[in-house]
Amino acid sequence: MSGHVVALCGGVGGAKLAQGLARVLPGEDLTIIVNTGDDFRHLGLWISPDIDSVLYALADLSDPVRGWGRRDESWGFMAALARLGGEAWFQLGDGDLAIHVERSWRLAAGESLSAVTGRFCKALGVRASILPMSDDPVSTRIDTDAGWLDFQDYFVRRRCEPRVQGIEYSGAHGARPQPAALGALTRPDLRAVVICPSNPFLSIEPILALPAIRKALRETRAPVVAITPIIGGEAVKGPAAKMLRELGFESDSAAVARRYAGLVDVFVCDSSDPLPAPIAEMNLVSAPTLMTGVAEREQLARDTLRFADETSALR
Ligand code: FO1
């Protein structure tokens, strides 16, 4: 089938499926709406980690082990910073630093986050459209047994160890959805919306916290397909399972699926897990969701689009 595909993503898992989708679709048929709740000011620079993870994944620049930052990276800046007693807990590689410096001065000069991201896509030969969910700041904050924490403080500095009691997406209610992102979700030729296998709390729900985006997902006639970030009760990477348990949920696919109830037509569980009990108005299906290499990313992208097209064919 043809038509436009929109993916909502954040984090490393999201970037992997975004790469798979970008390899099986023409660039002009794919828009990736990226979480910006992880963005923060650090060393006077504006850092947009999830945008950069998707950008590097689509530009084939990702570090294959970390999933964030660049491969073949050097760390001269970090060594020099540490010698100066600077804040060295957030690792900025020398090549990666160029993105943060270039983005930061352009934002300070008044360019929007989406305009700067568009420049980077063009410079790095990325044909798909990578868009922040909003050009206005939204900050994911985590309420923990160590008090309220900014996202990167919780995620990187404290390595997700504090017990999570609550989450807020500060600024989400007033933030304007990025216009082209909202436009992509309301295109008449929309083929599918894909919710990538990202942490629901940290990567997807900040995007859904923008009322107009949630409304567009609720109202679209295009099939919405979500992929589980949980396999065998654990997250492939990151704190999703730990957060589910700490917030009182089971750490399984069904708990994630239920968070998307009313928005998602198909929920893809991993083939190694039993299908959960039925969930109203949601088609639960299975496919291999562990994306180790590029081939698995492409295959999951194809499977996801097939589930979407089969859903459309039934309408
Ligand atoms: N994650 C870490 O665990 N440690 C780091 O030092 C770190 C640095 C970093 C620098 C740039 C970037 O784009 C991402 C970076 N990340 C690091 C990952 C980042 O915290 C997460 O990818 C997202 O914020 C959540 O998925």
Short mmCIF file of C-alpha atoms and ligand atoms in Angstrom, two decimals, residues 10-13 35 37-40 42 47-53 56 66-70 75 78 88-93 96-97 99-100 103 151-152 155-157 159-160 199 202-203 237-239, ligand 1:
data_model
loop_
_atom_site.label_atom_id
_atom_site.label_comp_id
_atom_site.label_asym_id
_atom_site.label_seq_id
_atom_site.Cartn_x
_atom_site.Cartn_y
_atom_site.Cartn_z
CA GLY A 10 11.69 8.38 21.75
CA GLY A 11 14.68 6.68 23.26
CA VAL A 12 16.86 3.97 21.82
CA GLY A 13 14.10 1.45 20.98
CA ASN A 35 9.68 13.16 22.22
CA GLY A 37 10.58 15.80 27.22
CA ASP A 38 14.16 14.60 27.80
CA ASP A 39 15.62 17.83 26.44
CA PHE A 40 17.61 19.95 28.86
CA HIS A 42 23.58 21.41 30.12
CA ILE A 47 20.52 18.97 24.38
CA SER A 48 17.77 17.05 22.53
CA PRO A 49 18.74 13.40 23.10
CA ASP A 50 15.78 11.66 21.45
CA ILE A 51 15.95 13.82 18.32
CA ASP A 52 19.67 13.07 18.06
CA SER A 53 19.17 9.32 18.56
CA TYR A 56 21.96 9.35 14.05
CA ARG A 66 24.99 2.52 23.35
CA GLY A 67 22.16 3.35 20.97
CA TRP A 68 22.74 7.03 21.65
CA GLY A 69 25.57 9.32 20.51
CA ARG A 70 27.85 8.60 17.57
CA TRP A 75 36.11 11.84 24.10
CA MET A 78 35.04 15.14 28.16
CA ALA A 88 31.24 15.16 33.49
CA TRP A 89 28.24 12.94 34.38
CA PHE A 90 26.59 13.45 30.99
CA GLN A 91 28.91 12.10 28.31
CA LEU A 92 29.27 14.36 25.25
CA GLY A 93 31.44 12.86 22.52
CA ASP A 96 28.21 14.68 19.17
CA LEU A 97 29.26 18.00 20.71
CA ILE A 99 25.34 18.95 17.11
CA HIS A 100 24.78 20.48 20.56
CA ARG A 103 21.78 23.60 17.70
CA PHE A 151 14.68 13.74 33.64
CA GLN A 152 18.40 13.42 32.91
CA PHE A 155 17.91 8.76 34.00
CA VAL A 156 21.65 9.35 33.68
CA ARG A 157 23.02 10.86 36.84
CA ARG A 159 20.92 5.67 36.65
CA CYS A 160 17.11 5.27 37.12
CA ASN A 199 9.11 3.59 27.16
CA LEU A 202 9.15 8.58 29.21
CA SER A 203 8.97 8.59 25.42
CA LYS A 237 16.70 -1.36 27.46
CA GLY A 238 15.94 1.25 30.12
CA PRO A 239 13.60 1.50 33.11
N1 FO1 B 1 22.71 8.23 28.45
C1 FO1 B 1 23.46 7.77 29.50
O1 FO1 B 1 23.06 6.80 30.14
N2 FO1 B 1 24.64 8.38 29.84
C2 FO1 B 1 25.11 9.45 29.18
O2 FO1 B 1 26.17 9.98 29.54
C3 FO1 B 1 24.36 9.94 28.05
C4 FO1 B 1 24.81 11.02 27.30
C5 FO1 B 1 24.06 11.39 26.15
C6 FO1 B 1 24.52 12.40 25.31
C7 FO1 B 1 23.79 12.76 24.18
C8 FO1 B 1 22.61 12.10 23.88
O3 FO1 B 1 21.91 12.42 22.77
C9 FO1 B 1 22.12 11.08 24.71
C10 FO1 B 1 22.85 10.73 25.85
N3 FO1 B 1 22.41 9.70 26.69
C11 FO1 B 1 23.16 9.28 27.74
C12 FO1 B 1 21.15 9.01 26.43
C13 FO1 B 1 19.96 9.84 26.88
O4 FO1 B 1 19.99 10.21 28.22
C14 FO1 B 1 18.73 8.98 26.59
O5 FO1 B 1 18.89 8.42 25.33
C15 FO1 B 1 17.43 9.72 26.45
O6 FO1 B 1 17.38 10.90 27.10
C16 FO1 B 1 16.33 8.78 26.95
O7 FO1 B 1 16.14 7.77 26.05
#
